[in-house]
Coordinates of C-alpha atoms and ligand atoms in Angstrom, one line a residue:
X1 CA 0.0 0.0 0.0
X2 CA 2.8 2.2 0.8
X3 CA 4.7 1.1 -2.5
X4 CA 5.9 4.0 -4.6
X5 CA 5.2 6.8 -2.0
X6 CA 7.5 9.2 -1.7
X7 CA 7.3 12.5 0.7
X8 CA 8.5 15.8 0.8
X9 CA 7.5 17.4 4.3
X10 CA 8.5 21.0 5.1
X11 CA 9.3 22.2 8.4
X12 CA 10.3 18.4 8.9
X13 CA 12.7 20.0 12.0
X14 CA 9.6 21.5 13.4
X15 CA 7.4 20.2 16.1
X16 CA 4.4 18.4 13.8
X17 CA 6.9 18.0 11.1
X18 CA 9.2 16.1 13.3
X19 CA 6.5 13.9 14.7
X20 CA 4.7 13.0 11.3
X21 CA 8.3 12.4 9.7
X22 CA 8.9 9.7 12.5
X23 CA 5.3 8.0 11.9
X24 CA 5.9 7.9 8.3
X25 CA 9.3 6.6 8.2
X26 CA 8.1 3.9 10.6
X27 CA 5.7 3.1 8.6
X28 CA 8.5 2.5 5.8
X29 CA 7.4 5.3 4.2
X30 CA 10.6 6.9 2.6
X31 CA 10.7 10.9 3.7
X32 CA 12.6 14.0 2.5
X33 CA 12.6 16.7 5.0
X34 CA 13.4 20.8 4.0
X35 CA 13.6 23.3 6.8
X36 CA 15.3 26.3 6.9
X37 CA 16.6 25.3 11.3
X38 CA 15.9 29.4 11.9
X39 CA 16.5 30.4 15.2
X40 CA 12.9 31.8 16.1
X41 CA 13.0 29.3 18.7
X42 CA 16.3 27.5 20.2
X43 CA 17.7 25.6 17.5
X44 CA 18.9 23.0 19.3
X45 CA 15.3 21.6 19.5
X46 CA 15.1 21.3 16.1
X47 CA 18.7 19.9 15.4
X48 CA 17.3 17.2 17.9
X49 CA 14.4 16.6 16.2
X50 CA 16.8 16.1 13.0
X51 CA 19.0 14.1 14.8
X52 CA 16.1 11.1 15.9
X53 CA 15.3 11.2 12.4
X54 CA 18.2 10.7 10.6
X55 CA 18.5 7.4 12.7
X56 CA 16.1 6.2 9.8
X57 CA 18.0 4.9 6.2
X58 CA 15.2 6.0 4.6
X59 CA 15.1 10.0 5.8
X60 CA 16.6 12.7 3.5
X61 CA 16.9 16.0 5.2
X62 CA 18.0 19.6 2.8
X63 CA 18.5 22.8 4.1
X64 CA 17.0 25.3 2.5
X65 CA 14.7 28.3 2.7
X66 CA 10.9 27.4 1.2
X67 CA 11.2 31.3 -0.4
X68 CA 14.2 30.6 -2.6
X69 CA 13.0 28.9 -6.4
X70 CA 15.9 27.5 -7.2
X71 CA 16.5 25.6 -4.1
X72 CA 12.9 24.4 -3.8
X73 CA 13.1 23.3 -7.3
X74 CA 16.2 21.2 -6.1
X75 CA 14.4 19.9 -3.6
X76 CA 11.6 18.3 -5.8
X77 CA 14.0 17.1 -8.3
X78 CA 16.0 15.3 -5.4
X79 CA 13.0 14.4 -3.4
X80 CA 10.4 13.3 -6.3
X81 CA 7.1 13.8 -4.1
X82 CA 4.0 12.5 -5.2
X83 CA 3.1 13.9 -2.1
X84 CA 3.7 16.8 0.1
X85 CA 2.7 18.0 3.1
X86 CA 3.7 21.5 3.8
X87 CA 4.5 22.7 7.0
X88 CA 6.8 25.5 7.0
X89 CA 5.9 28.6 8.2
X90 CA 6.4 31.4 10.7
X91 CA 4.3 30.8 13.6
X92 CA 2.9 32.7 16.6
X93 CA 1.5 35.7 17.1
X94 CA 2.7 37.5 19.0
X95 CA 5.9 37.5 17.0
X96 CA 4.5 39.1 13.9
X97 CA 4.2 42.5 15.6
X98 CA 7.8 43.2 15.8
X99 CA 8.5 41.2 13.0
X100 CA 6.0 41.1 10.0
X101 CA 8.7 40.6 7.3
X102 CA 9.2 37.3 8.4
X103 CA 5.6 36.5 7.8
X104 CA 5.5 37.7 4.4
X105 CA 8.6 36.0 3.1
X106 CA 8.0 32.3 4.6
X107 CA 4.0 32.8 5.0
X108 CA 3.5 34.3 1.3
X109 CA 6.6 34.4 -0.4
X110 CA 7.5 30.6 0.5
X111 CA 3.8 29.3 0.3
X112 CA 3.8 30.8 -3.4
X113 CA 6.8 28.9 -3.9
X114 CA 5.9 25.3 -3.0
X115 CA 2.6 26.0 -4.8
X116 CA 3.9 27.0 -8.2
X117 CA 6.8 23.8 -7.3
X118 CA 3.7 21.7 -7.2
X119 CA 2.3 22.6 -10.6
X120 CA 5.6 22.5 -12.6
X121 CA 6.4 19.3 -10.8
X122 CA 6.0 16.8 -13.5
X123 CA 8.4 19.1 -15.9
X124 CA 11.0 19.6 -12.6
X125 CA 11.4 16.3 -11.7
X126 CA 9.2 13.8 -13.8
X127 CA 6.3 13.0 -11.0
X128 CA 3.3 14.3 -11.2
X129 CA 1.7 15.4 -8.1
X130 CA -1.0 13.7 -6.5
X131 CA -1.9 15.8 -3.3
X132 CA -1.0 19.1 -1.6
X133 CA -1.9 19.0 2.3
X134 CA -1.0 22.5 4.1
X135 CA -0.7 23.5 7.1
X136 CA -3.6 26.6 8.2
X137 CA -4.4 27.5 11.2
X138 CA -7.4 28.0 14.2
X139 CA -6.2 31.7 13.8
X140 CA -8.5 32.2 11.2
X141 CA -11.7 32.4 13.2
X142 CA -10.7 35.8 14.8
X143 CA -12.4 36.6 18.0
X144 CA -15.1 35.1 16.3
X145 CA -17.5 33.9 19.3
X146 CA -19.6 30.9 18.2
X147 CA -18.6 27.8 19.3
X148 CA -17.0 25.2 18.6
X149 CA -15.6 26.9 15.0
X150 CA -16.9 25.5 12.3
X151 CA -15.1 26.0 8.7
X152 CA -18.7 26.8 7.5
X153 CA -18.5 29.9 9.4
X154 CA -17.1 33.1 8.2
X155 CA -13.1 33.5 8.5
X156 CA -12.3 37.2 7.0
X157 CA -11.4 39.1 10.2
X158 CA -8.4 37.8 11.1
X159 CA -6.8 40.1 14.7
X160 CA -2.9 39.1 13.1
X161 CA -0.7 39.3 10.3
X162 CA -0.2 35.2 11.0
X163 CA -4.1 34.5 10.6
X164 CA -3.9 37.0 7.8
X165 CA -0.9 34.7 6.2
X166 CA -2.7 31.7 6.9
X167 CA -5.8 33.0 5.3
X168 CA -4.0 33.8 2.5
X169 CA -2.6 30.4 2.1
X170 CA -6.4 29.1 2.3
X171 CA -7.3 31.2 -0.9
X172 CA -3.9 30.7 -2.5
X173 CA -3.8 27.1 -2.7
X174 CA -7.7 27.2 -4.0
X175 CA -6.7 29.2 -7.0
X176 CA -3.9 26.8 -7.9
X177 CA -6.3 23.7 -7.4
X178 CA -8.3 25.4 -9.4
X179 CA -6.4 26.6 -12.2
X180 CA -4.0 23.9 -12.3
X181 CA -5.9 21.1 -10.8
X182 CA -3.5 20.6 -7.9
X183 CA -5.5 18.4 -5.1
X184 CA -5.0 20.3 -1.8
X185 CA -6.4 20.1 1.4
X186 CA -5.7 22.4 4.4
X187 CA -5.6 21.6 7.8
X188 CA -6.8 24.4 10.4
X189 CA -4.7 23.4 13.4
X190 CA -6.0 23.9 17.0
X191 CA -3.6 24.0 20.0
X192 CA -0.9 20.8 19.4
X193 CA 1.2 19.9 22.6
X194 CA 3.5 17.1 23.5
X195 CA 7.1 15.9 23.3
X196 CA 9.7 17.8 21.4
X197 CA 7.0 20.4 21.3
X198 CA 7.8 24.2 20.6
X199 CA 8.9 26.3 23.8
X200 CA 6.9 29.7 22.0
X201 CA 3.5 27.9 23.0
X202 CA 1.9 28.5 26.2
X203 CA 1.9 25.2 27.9
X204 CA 5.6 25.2 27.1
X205 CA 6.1 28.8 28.7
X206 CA 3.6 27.7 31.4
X207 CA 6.7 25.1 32.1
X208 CA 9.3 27.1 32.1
X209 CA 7.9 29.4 34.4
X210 CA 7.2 26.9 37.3
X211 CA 10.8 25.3 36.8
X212 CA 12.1 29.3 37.4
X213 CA 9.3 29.5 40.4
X214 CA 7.9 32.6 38.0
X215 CA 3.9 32.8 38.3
X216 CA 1.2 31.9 35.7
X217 CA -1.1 34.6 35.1
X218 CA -4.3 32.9 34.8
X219 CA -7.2 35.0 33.0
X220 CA -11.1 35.1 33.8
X221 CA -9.3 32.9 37.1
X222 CA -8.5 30.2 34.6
X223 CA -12.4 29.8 33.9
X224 CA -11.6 29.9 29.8
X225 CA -12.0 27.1 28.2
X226 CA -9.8 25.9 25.6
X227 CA -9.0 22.9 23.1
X228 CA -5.5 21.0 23.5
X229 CA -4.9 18.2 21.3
X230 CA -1.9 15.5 21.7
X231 CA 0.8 15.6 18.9
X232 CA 0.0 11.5 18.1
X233 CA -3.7 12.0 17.5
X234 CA -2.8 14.7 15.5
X235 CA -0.2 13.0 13.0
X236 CA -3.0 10.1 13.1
X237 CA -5.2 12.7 11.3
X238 CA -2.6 14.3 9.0
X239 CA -1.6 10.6 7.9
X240 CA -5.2 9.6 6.8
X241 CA -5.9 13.1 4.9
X242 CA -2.9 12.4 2.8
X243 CA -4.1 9.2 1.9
X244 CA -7.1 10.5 0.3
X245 CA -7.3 13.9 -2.2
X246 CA -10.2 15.8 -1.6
X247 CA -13.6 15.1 -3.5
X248 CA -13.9 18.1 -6.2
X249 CA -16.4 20.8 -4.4
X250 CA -19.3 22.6 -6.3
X251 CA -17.3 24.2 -8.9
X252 CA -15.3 21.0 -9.6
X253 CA -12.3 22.3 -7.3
X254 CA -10.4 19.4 -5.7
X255 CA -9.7 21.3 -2.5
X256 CA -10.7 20.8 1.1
X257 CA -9.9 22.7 4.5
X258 CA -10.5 21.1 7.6
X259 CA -10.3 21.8 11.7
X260 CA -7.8 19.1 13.1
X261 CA -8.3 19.7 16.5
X262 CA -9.8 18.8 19.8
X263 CA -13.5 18.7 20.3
X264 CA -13.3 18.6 24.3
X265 CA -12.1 22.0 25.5
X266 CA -10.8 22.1 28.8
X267 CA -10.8 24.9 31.7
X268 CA -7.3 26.8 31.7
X269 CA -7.3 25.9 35.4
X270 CA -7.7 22.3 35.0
X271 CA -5.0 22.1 32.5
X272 CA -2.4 24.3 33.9
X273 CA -3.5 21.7 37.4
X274 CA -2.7 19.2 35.3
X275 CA 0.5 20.4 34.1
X276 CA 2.2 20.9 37.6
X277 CA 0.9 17.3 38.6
X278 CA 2.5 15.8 36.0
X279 CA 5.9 17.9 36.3
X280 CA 5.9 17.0 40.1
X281 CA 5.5 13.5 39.5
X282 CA 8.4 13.5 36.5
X283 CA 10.1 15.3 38.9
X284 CA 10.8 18.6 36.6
X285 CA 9.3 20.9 40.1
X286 CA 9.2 19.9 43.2
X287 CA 7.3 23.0 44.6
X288 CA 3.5 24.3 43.5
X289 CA 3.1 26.3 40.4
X290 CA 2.1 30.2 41.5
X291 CA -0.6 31.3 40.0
X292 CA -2.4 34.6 39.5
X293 CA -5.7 34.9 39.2
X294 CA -6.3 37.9 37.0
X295 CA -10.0 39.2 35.5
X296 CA -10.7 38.4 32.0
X297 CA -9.0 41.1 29.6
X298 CA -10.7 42.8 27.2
X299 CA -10.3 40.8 23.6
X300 CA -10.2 37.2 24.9
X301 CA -12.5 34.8 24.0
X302 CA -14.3 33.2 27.1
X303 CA -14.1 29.6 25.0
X304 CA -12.7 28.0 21.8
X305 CA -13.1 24.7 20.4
X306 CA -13.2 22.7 17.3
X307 CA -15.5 21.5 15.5
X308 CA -14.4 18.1 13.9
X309 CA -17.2 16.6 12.6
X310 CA -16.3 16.7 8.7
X311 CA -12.9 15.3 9.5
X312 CA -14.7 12.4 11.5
X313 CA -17.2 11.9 9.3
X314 CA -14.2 11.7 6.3
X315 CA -11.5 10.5 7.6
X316 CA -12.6 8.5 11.1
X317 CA -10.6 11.2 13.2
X318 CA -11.1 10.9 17.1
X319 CA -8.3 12.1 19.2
X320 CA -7.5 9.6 22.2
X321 CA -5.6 10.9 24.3
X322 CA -6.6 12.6 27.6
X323 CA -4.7 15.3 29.2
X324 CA -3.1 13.0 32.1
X325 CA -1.7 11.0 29.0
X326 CA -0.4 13.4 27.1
X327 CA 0.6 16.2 29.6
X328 CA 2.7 13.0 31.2
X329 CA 4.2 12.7 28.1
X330 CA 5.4 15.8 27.5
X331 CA 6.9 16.0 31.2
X332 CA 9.0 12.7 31.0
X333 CA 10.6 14.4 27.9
X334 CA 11.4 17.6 29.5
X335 CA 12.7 16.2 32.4
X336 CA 14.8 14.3 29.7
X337 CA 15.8 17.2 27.4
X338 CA 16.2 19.7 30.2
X339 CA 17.6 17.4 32.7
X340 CA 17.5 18.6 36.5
X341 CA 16.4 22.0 35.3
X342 CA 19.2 23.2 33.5
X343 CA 17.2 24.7 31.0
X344 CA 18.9 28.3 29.5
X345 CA 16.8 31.4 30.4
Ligands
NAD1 N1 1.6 23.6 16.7 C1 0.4 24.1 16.7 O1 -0.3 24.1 17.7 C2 -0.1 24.8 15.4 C3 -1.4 25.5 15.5 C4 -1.8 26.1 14.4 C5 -1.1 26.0 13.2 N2 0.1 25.4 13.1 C6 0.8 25.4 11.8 O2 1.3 24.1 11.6 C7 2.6 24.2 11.0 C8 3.7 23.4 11.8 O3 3.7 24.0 13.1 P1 4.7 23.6 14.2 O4 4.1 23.7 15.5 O5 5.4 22.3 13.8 O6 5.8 24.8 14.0 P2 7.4 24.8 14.1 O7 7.7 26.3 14.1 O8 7.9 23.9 15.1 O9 7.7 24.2 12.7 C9 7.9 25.0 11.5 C10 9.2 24.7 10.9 O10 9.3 25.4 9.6 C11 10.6 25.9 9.5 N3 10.5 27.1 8.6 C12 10.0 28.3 8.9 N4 10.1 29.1 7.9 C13 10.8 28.5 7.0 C14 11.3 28.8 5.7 N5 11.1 30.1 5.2 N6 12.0 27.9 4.9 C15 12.1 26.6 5.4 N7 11.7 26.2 6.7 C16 11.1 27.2 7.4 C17 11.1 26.2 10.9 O11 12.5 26.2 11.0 C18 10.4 25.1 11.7 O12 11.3 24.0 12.0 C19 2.9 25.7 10.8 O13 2.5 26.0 9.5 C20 2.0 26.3 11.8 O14 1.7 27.6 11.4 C21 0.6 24.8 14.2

């Protein structure tokens, strides 16, 4: 079944790109990996990602920066995808205030590049595509307040230059499908967390403050209610969307976007409880977290969730994992990878 297969993932020393690279590859499923390694967060994560994966025969990794044609073009000829899942991009939020350029180059710039890779792949490197699936984003919805976010509803008030990106790459990758006939889907990730996860994200930060004794400012007194959902159950979804190109839509457009997510939000309180349980028993604090309860501040959104029915109804998706699980996951491996708290400030 896997036979012939071969993968180009980008951002494969990310966090997701890592952990779907390692599936695959255990699945025999031969992989070549591109990523730029910046240093928006501490490269050494990523080199360690890299380093796990290169353990497997069948894992190609090449440097190189998605916005630059000629080496993506190098890439595909090397790699000869008939699939690709792309990953790449600048994330966080917070991050595009003081630096928007970044956004535009990988977000736009780089997007545009893999896309126009895609349609000239047959005359690149001799294989003809067979499915795009891309990396969106929850950020979409705004401070939209219905609940759980549906990809029915409206998505064209994005509150940052990332959900602006990632809307962009929604409407991008339509054109191409439909101009080209490129099969794409898009995958509006929720919250992901887990091992080898990335330090920008709040649970990560949430960590690293109770290993310094530093308090956790907890909003609306953690009464907000979020989705998390466990890096495994979310490669289990990206794997069975990339065995399958979308149906065409209405207009005969073989292109798809679905929430991958978490249909079980949680209270901000109970997870950040469930966080410093976990990093007592692994040993990673051995004093309570501090928190601070604050109000709710203007802007935030009292819940989001996901809705995940078109993905269950498609594909069979169902996260399993419960926050014990997966929160105990996450704090064996930074006990591991920041061993007795050694971690740099
Ligand atoms: N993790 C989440 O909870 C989450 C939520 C919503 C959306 N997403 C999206 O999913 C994708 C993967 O996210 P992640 O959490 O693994 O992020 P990540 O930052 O860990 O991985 C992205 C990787 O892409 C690489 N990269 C960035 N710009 C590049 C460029 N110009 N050229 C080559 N490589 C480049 C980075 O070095 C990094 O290793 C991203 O597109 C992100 O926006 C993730």
């Amino acid at each position: 079944m896997n036979e012939g297969k071969r993968v180009l993932i980008t951002g494969a020393a990310g966090f997701i790109g890592y952990h779907l690279s390692s599936r695959l590859l255990e699945q025999g499923i031969p992989v070549c990996g591109l990523d730029n390694l910046n240093d928006y967060y501490d490269v050494n994560l990523k080199k360690a990602r890299l380093k796990l994966l290169s353990r497997h025969a069948d894992f190609q990794f090449i440097r190189a920066d998605i916005s630059d044609e000629a080496a993506i073009r190098n890439c595909f000829l090397h790699a000869r995808p008939n699939i690709v899942v792309h990953l790449a991009a600048q994330a966080g939020v917070r991050y595009s205030i003081t630096n928007p350029e970044a956004y535009l180059q990988s977000n736009l710039i780089g997007f545009f590049r893999i896309l126009e890779a895609c349609r000239h792949s047959e005359e690149i490197c001799g294989q003809k595509l067979s499915h795009l699936v891309y990396a969106s984003s929850s950020s979409v919805y705004g401070s939209n307040q219905k609940v759980p976010y549906s990809t029915q509803d409206r998505a064209d008030h994005p509150v940052s230059l990332y959900a602006a990106t990632k809307k962009s790459n929604e409407l991008m990758a339509y054109a191409y499908s439909k101009l080209y006939g490129i099969p794409a889907t898009g995958l509006r990730f929720f919250t992901v967390y887990g091992p080898l996860g990335r330090p920008d994200m709040a649970y990560f930060s949430f960590t690293d403050k109770m290993v310094r004794g530093e308090k956790i400012q907890l909003f609306n007194n953690g009464d907000m209610y979020r989705d998390f959902t466990y890096i495994d159950d979310i490669v289990s979804g990206v794997v069975k969307v990339m065995s399958r190109v979308p149906d065409p839509d209405e207009n005969g457009v073989w292109h798809k976007i679905y929430n991958i997510g978490n249909n079980r939000p949680e209270t901000l309180l109970h997870f950040v409880e469930t966080l410093e349980r976990c990093l007592m028993e692994t040993g990673v604090i051995n004093r309570p977290a501090v928190k601070e309860f604050l109000p709710m501040q203007p802007g935030d959104v009292y819940q989001t969730y996901a809705d995940i029915e078109d993905l269950e109804k498609d594909f069979g998706f169902r996260p399993q994992t419960g926050l014990d699980d997966g929160l105990l996951k996450f704090a064996r491996w930074y006990a591991g990878f920041y061993p007795r708290t050694a971690k740099p400030d």
